[in-house]
GROMACS .gro file of C-alpha atoms in nm:
model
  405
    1UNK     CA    1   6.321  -6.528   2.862
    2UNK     CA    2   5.920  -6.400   2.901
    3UNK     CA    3   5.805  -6.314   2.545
    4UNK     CA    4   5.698  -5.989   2.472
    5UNK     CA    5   5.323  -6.105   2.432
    6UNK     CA    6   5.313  -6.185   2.835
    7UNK     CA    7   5.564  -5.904   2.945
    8UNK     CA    8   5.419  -5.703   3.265
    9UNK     CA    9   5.450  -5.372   3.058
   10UNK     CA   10   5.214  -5.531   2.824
   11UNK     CA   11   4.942  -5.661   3.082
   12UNK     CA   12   4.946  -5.365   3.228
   13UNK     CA   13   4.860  -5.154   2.876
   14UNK     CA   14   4.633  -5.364   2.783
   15UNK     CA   15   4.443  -5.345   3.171
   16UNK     CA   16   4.416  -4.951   3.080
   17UNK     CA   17   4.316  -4.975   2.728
   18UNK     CA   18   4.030  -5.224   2.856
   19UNK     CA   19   3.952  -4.955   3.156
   20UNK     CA   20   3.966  -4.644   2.863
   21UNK     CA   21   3.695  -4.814   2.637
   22UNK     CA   22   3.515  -4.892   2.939
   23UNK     CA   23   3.485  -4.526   3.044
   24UNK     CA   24   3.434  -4.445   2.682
   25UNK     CA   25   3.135  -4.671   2.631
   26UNK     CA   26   3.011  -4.505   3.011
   27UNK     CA   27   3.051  -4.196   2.897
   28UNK     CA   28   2.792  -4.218   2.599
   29UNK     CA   29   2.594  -4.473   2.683
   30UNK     CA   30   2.550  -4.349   3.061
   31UNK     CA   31   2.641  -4.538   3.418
   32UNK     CA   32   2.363  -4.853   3.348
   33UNK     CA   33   2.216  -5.011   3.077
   34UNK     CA   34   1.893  -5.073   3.228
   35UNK     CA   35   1.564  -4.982   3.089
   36UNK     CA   36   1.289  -4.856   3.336
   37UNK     CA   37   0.987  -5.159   3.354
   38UNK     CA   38   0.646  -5.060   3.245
   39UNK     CA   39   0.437  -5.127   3.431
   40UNK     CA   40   0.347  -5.433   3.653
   41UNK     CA   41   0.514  -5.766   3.522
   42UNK     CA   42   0.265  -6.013   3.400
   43UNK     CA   43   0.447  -6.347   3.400
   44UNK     CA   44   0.494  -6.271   3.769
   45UNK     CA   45   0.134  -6.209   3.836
   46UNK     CA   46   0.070  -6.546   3.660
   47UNK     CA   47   0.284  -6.767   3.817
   48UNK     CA   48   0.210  -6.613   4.137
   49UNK     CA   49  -0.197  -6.698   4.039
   50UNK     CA   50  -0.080  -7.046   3.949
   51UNK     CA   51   0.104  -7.102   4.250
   52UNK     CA   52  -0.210  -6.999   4.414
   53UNK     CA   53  -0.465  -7.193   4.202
   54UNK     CA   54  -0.587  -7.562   4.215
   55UNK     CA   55  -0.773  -7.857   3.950
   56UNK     CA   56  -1.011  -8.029   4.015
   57UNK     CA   57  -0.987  -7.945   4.438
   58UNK     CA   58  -0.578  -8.053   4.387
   59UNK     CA   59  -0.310  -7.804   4.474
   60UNK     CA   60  -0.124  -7.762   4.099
   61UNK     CA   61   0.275  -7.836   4.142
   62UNK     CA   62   0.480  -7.558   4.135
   63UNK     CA   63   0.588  -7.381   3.853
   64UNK     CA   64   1.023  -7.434   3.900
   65UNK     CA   65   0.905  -7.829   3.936
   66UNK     CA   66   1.143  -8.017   3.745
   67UNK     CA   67   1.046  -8.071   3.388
   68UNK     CA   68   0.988  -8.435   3.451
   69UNK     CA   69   0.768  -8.333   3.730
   70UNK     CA   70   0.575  -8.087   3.536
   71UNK     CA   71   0.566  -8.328   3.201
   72UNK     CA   72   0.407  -8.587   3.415
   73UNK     CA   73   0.163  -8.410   3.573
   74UNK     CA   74   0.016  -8.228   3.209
   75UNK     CA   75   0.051  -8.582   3.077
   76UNK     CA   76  -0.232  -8.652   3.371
   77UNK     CA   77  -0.483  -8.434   3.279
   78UNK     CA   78  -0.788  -8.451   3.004
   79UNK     CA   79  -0.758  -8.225   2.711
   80UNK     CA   80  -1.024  -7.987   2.883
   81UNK     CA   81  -0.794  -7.952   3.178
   82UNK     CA   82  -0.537  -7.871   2.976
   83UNK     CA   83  -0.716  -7.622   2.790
   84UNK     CA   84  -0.850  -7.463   3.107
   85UNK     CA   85  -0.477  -7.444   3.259
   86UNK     CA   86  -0.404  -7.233   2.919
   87UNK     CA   87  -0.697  -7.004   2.945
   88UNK     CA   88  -0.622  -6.976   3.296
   89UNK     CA   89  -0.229  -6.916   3.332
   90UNK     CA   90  -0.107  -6.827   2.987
   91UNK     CA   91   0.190  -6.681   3.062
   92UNK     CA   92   0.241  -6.986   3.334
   93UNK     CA   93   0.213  -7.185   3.118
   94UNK     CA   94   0.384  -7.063   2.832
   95UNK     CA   95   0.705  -7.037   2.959
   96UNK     CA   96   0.713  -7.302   3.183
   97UNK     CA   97   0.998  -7.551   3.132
   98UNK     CA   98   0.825  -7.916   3.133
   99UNK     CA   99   0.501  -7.807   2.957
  100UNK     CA  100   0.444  -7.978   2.635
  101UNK     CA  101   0.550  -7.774   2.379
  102UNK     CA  102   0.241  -7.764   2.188
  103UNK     CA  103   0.045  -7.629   2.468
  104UNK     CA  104   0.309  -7.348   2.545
  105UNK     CA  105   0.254  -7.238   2.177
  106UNK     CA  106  -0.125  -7.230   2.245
  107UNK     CA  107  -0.087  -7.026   2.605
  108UNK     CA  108   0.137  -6.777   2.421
  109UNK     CA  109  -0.120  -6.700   2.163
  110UNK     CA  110  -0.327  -6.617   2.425
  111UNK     CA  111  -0.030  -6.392   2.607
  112UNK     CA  112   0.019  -6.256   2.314
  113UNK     CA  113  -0.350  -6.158   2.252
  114UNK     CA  114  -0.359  -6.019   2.585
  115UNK     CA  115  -0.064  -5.814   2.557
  116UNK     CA  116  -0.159  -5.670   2.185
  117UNK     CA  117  -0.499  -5.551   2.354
  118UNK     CA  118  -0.303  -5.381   2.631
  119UNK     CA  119  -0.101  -5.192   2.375
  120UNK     CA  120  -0.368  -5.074   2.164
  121UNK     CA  121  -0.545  -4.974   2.449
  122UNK     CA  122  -0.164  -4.734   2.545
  123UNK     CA  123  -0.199  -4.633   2.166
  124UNK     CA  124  -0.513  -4.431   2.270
  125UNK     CA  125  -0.399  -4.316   2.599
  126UNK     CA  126  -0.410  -3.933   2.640
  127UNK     CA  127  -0.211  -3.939   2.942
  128UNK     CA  128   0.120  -4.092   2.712
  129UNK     CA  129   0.349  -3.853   2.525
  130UNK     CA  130   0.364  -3.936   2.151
  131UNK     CA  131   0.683  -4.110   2.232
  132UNK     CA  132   0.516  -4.364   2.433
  133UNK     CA  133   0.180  -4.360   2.249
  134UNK     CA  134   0.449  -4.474   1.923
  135UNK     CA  135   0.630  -4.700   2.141
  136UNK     CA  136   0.277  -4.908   2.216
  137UNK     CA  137   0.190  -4.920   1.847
  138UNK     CA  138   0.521  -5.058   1.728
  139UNK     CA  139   0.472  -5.341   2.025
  140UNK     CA  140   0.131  -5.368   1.969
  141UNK     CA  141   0.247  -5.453   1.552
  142UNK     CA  142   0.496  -5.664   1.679
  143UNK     CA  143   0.297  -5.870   1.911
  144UNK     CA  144   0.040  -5.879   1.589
  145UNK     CA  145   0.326  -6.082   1.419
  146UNK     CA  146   0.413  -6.309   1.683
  147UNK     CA  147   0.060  -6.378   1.657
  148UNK     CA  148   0.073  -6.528   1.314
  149UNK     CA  149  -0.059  -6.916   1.248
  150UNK     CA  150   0.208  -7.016   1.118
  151UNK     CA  151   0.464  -6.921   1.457
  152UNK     CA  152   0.512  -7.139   1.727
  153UNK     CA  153   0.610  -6.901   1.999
  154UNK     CA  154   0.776  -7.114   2.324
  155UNK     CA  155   0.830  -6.809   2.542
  156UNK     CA  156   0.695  -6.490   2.603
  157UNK     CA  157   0.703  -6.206   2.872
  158UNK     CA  158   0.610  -5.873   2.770
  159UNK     CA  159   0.772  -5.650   3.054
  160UNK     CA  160   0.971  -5.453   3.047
  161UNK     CA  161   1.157  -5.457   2.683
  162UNK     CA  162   1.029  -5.823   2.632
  163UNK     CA  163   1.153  -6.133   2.580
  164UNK     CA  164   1.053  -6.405   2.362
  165UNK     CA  165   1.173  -6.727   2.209
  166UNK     CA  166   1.060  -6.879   1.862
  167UNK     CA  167   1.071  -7.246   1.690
  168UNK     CA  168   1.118  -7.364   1.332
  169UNK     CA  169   1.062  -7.725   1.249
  170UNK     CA  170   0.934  -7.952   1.479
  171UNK     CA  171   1.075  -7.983   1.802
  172UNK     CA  172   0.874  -8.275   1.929
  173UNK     CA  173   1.008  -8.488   1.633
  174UNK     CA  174   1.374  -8.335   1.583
  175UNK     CA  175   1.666  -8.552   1.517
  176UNK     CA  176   1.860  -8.273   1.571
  177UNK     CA  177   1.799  -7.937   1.755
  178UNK     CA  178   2.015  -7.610   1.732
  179UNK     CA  179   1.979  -7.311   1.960
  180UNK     CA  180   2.049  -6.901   1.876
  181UNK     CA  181   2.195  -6.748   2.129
  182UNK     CA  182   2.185  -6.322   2.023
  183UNK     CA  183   2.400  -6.041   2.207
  184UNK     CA  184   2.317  -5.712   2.308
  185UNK     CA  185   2.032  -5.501   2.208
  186UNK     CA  186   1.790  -5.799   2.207
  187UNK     CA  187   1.420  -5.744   2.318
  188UNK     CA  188   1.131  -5.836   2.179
  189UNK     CA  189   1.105  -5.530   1.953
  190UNK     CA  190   1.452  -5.620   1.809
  191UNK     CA  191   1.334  -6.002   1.774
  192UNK     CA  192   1.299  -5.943   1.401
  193UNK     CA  193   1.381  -5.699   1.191
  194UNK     CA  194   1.295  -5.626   0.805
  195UNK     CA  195   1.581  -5.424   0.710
  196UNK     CA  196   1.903  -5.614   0.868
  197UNK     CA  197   1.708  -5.918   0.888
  198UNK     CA  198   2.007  -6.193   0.941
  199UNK     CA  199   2.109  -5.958   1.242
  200UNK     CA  200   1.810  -6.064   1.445
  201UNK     CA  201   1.732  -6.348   1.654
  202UNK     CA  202   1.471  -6.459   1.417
  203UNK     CA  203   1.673  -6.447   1.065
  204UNK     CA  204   1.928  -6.596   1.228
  205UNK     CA  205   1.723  -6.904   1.287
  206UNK     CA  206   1.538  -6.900   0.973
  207UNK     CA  207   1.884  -6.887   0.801
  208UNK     CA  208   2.057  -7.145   1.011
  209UNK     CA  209   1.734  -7.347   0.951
  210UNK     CA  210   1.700  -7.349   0.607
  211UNK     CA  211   2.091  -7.427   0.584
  212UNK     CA  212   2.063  -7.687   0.794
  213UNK     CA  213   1.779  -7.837   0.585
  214UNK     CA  214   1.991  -7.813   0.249
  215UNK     CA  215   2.309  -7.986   0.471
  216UNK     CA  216   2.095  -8.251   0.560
  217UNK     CA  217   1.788  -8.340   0.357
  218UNK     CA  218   1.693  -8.659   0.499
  219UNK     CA  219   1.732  -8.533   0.888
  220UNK     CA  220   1.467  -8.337   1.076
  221UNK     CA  221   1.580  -8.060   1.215
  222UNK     CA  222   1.461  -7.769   1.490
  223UNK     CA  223   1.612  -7.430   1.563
  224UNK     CA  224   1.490  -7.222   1.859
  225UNK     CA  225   1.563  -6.829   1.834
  226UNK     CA  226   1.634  -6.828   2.158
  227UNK     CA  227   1.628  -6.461   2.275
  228UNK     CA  228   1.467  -6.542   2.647
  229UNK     CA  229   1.666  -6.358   2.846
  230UNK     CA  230   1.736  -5.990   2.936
  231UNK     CA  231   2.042  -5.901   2.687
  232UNK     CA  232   2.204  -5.550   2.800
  233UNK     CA  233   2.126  -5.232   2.572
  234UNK     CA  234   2.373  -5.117   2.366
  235UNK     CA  235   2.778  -5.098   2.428
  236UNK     CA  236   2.771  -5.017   2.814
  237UNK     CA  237   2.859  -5.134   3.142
  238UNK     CA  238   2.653  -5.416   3.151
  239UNK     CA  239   2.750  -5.532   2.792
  240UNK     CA  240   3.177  -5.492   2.951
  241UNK     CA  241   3.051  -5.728   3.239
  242UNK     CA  242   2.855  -6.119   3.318
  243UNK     CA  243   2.579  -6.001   3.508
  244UNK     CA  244   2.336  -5.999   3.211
  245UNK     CA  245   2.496  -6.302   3.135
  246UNK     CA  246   2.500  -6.538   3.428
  247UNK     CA  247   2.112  -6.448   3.468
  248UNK     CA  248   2.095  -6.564   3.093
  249UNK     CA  249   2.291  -6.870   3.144
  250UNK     CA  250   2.050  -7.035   3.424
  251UNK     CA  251   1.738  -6.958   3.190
  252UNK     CA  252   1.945  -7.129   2.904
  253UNK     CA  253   2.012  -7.443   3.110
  254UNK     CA  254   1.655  -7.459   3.248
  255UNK     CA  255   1.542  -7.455   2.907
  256UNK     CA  256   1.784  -7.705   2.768
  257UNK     CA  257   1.703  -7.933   3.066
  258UNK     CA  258   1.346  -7.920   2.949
  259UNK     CA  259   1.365  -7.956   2.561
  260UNK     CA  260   1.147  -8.268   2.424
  261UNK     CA  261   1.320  -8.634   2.328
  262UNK     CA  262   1.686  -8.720   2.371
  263UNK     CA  263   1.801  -8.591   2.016
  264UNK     CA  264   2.186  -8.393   1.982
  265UNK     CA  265   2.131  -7.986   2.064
  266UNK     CA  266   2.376  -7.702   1.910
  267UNK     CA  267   2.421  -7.403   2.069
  268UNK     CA  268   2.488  -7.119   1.814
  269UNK     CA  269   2.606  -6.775   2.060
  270UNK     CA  270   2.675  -6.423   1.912
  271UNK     CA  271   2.857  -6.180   2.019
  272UNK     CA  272   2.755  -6.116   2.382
  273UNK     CA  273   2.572  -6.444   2.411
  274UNK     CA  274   2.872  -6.637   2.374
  275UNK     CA  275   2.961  -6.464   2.718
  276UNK     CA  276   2.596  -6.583   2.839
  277UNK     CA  277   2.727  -6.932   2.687
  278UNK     CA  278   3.056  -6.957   2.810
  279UNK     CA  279   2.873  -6.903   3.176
  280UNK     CA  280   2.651  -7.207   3.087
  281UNK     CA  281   2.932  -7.439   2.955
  282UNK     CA  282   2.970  -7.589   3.227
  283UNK     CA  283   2.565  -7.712   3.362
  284UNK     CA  284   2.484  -7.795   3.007
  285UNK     CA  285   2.325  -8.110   2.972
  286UNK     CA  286   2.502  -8.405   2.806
  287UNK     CA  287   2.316  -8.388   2.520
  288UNK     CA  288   2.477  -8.055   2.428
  289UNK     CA  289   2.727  -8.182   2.146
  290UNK     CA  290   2.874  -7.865   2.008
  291UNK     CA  291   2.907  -7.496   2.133
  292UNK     CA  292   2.978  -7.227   1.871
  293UNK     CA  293   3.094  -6.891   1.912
  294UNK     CA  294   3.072  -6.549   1.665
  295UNK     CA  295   3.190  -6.257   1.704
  296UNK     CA  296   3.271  -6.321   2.037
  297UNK     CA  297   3.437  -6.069   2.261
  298UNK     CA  298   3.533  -6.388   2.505
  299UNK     CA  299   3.360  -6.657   2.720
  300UNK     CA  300   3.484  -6.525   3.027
  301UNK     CA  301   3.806  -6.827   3.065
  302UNK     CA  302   4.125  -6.797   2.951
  303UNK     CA  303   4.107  -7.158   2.757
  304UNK     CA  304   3.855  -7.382   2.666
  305UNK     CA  305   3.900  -7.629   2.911
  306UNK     CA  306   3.813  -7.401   3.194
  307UNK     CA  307   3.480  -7.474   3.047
  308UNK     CA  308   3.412  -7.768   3.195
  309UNK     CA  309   3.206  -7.884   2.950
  310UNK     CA  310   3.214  -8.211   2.687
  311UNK     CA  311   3.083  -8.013   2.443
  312UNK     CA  312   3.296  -7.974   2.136
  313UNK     CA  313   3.361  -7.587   2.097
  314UNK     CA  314   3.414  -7.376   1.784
  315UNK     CA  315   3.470  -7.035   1.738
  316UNK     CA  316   3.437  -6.806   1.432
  317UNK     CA  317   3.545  -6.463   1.376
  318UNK     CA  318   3.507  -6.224   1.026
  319UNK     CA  319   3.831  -6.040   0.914
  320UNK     CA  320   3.607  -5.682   0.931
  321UNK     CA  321   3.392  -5.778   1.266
  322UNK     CA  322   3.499  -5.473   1.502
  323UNK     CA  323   3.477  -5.725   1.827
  324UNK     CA  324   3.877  -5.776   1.751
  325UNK     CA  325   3.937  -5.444   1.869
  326UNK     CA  326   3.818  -5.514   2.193
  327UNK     CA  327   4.048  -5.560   2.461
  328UNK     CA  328   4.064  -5.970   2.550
  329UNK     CA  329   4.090  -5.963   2.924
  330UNK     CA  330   3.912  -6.000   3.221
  331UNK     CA  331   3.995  -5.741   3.518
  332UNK     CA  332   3.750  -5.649   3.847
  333UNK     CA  333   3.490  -5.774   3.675
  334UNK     CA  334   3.502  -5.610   3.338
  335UNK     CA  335   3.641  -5.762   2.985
  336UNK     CA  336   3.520  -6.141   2.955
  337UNK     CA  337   3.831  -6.324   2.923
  338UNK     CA  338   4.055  -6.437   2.614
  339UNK     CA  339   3.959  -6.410   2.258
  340UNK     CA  340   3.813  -6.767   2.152
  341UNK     CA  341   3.979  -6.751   1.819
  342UNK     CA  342   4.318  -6.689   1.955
  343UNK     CA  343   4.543  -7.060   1.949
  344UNK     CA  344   4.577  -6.986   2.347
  345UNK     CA  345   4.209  -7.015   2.417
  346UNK     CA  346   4.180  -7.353   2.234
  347UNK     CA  347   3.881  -7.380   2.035
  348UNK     CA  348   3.787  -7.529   1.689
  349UNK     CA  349   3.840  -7.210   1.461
  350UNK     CA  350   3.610  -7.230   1.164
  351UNK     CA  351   3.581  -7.006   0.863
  352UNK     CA  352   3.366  -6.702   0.836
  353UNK     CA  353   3.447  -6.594   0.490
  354UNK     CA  354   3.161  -6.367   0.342
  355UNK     CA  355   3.046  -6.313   0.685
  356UNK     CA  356   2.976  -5.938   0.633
  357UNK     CA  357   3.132  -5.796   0.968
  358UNK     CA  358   2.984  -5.852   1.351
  359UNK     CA  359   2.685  -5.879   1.255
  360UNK     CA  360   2.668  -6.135   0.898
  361UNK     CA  361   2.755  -6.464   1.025
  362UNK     CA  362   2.427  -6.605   0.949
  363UNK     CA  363   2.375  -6.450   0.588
  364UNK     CA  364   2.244  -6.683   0.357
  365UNK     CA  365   2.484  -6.828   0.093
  366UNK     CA  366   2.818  -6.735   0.394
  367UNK     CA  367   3.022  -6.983   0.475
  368UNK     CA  368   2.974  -6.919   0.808
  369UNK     CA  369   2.608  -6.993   0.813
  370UNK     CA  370   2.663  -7.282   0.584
  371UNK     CA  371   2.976  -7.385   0.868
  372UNK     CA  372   2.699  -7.364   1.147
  373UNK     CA  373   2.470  -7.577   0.969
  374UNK     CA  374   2.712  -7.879   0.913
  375UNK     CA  375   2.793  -7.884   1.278
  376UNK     CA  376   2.441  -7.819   1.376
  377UNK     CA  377   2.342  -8.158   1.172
  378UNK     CA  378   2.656  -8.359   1.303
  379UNK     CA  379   2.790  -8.347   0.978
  380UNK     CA  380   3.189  -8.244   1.070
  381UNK     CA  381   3.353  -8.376   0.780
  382UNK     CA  382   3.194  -8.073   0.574
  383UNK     CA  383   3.286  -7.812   0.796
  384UNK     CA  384   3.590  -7.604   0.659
  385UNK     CA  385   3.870  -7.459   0.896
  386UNK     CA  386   4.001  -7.100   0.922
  387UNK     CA  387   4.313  -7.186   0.829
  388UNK     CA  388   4.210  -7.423   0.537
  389UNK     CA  389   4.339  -7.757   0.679
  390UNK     CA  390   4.167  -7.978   0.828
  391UNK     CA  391   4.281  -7.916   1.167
  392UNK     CA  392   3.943  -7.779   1.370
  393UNK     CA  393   3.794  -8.141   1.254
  394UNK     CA  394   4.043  -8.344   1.423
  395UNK     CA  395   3.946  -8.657   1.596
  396UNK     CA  396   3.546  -8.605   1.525
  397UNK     CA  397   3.352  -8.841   1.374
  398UNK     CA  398   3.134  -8.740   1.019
  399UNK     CA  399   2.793  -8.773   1.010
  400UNK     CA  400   2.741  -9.133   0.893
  401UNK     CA  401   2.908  -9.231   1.315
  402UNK     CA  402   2.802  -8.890   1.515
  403UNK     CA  403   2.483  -9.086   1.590
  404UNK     CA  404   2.121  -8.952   1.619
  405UNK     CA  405   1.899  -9.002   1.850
   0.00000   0.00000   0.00000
């Protein structure tokens, strides 16, 4: 006898309760998503120079070279070359995968320079309405911060709404490195926030990082805030489907493919960039231990073996986030599958007590945060379960066996 949970009657309600929020989300938010690009786009017009340009009389590789190509070659060159390459190509260089990551954090000062002077040059332009004149001067502040000594900043592109991604710790040197992946209304505006400021790529990390430092004194740890990619704006159509996602989820590889050293990476996804994750699952690299999820409105499979991925996969999920009143399904395109916390889809199910709704899982002092740290240091045996058995830990080993590199 089919139970009632897979009856056709059922399927069928839940098809046209996923279509009705659809068309409600359309119907404020508009048909797209998109945001009109200002402007020419600068990391275009540098890679295009750089694909264009030459050192000393040589032709320089191209900029999609492998990361082994492109590590080699930098690894070639006198310190003055490499400096010229940087005052040269800054945005090139900055966010090109196989650079050493010490000289992207130099070119992207110097994007970032670039891109503040461009903005306080808008701030004064007559021909702006005030809209636009206060639009430049909050990008113009924020690319001021970005700018600070004390950031290393591995990508940058300011068109359009921006994208950026940040480091904390030392990435060269890392034992173990954990990646942010953020959801929707991302940009480099939204990077970091003051008020809400564990809702934003960079708290996140900071959070995550500093937890992950009290988890595991004695290990040295990195976390990227990893919000390189073009996240859709608000709750629209391109938030209900994978476009935005699967874009997302060959920037996230090409990065990963490119990160310094051999040591374990975490990937920590949010909300809509556990969709952007669940699209990667399966091209991560090997050294890609652990995926988690929060918040997640699916990862676009019906079970976490359609993943294809050895990663070991966890999934979180506060008792007030509103992301359990979305429809779990996947139909023409829109919904992204089956709800990762669900016993159908699979996954490790950790607890997010404290979390503080969709958007608290990295709080300080939650044990969400304080969940994503243990796993993020290899340190299963501290994780705790939803359920409070020890059931999500089966069959892992604890820290003293998970190996570092």
């Amino acid at each position: 006898m089919t139970s009632f949970d897979t009856t056709p009657q059922l399927n069928v309600w839940r098809a046209l309760l996923a279509l009705a929020v659809v068309f409600v989300m359309l119907a404020t938010t508009g048909w797209t998503a998109l945001r009109h690009e200002r402007g020419t786009a600068p990391l275009e017009a540098s890679l295009s120079a750089w694909e264009h340009g030459s050192l000393a009389g040589r032709r320089l590789p191209a900029a999609d070279s492998s990361p082994a190509r492109l590590a080699s070659f930098f690894a070639s060159l006198t310190e003055y070359q490499r400096s010229d390459l940087v005052r040269r190509y800054p945005l090139a260089v900055g966010n090109m995968n196989g650079a050493p990551v010490d000289l992207r954090y130099r070119a992207n000062r110097v994007a970032l320079r670039e891109a503040r002077e461009v903005e306080h040059k808008r701030v004064h332009d007559s021909g702006l309405t005030p809209d636009g004149q206060r639009e430049a001067a909050h990008r113009e502040e924020r690319f001021g911060s970005l700018l600070r000594s004390d950031r290393q900043i591995l990508a940058f592109d300011p068109a359009g709404t921006g994208r950026a991604a940040e480091v904390f710790g030392d990435l060269d040197r890392a034992e173990r490195v954990s990646v942010v992946v953020p959801g929707v209304d991302t940009d480099v505006l939204t990077f970091q926030r003051t008020h809400r400021r564990y809702s934003a790529p960079v708290g996140m990390a900071r959070s995550l990082y500093d937890a992950e430092g009290r988890a595991a004194p004695s290990t040295r740890t990195a976390v990227i805030a990893w919000a390189d990619y073009t996240a859709p704006g608000g709750l629209g159509l391109d938030s209900a489907t994978a476009t935005r996602a699967a874009d997302g989820a060959v920037r996230l590889n090409a990065l990963l493919r490119a990160l310094p050293g051999r040591s374990p990476v975490s990937l920590f996804c949010h909300s809509y960039g556990s969709v952007l994750c669940g699209l990667a699952a399966h091209r991560l690299p090997g050294r890609v231990t652990d995926i988690a999820v929060a918040g997640s409105p699916g990862m676009r499979v019906k079970r976490v073996s359609q993943l294809r991925t050895s990663a070991h996969v966890w999934a979180m999920r506060d008792a007030d986030d509103w992301v359990q009143d979305v429809p779990y399904l996947e139909l023409g395109g829109l919904g992204h599958g089956e709800d990762p916390v669900s016993s159908v889809f699979g996954a490790r199910v950790l607890s997010a007590r404290d979390a503080k709704g969709h958007s608290g899982y990295f709080e300080p002092g939650t044990e969400s945060v304080t969940n994503f740290a243990a796993i993020g240091v290899g340190a299963y045996e501290s994780v705790r379960c939803a359920d409070g058995t020890v059931g999500c830990r089966a069959g892992l080993p604890d820290a003293a066996s998970a190996g570092r590199a």
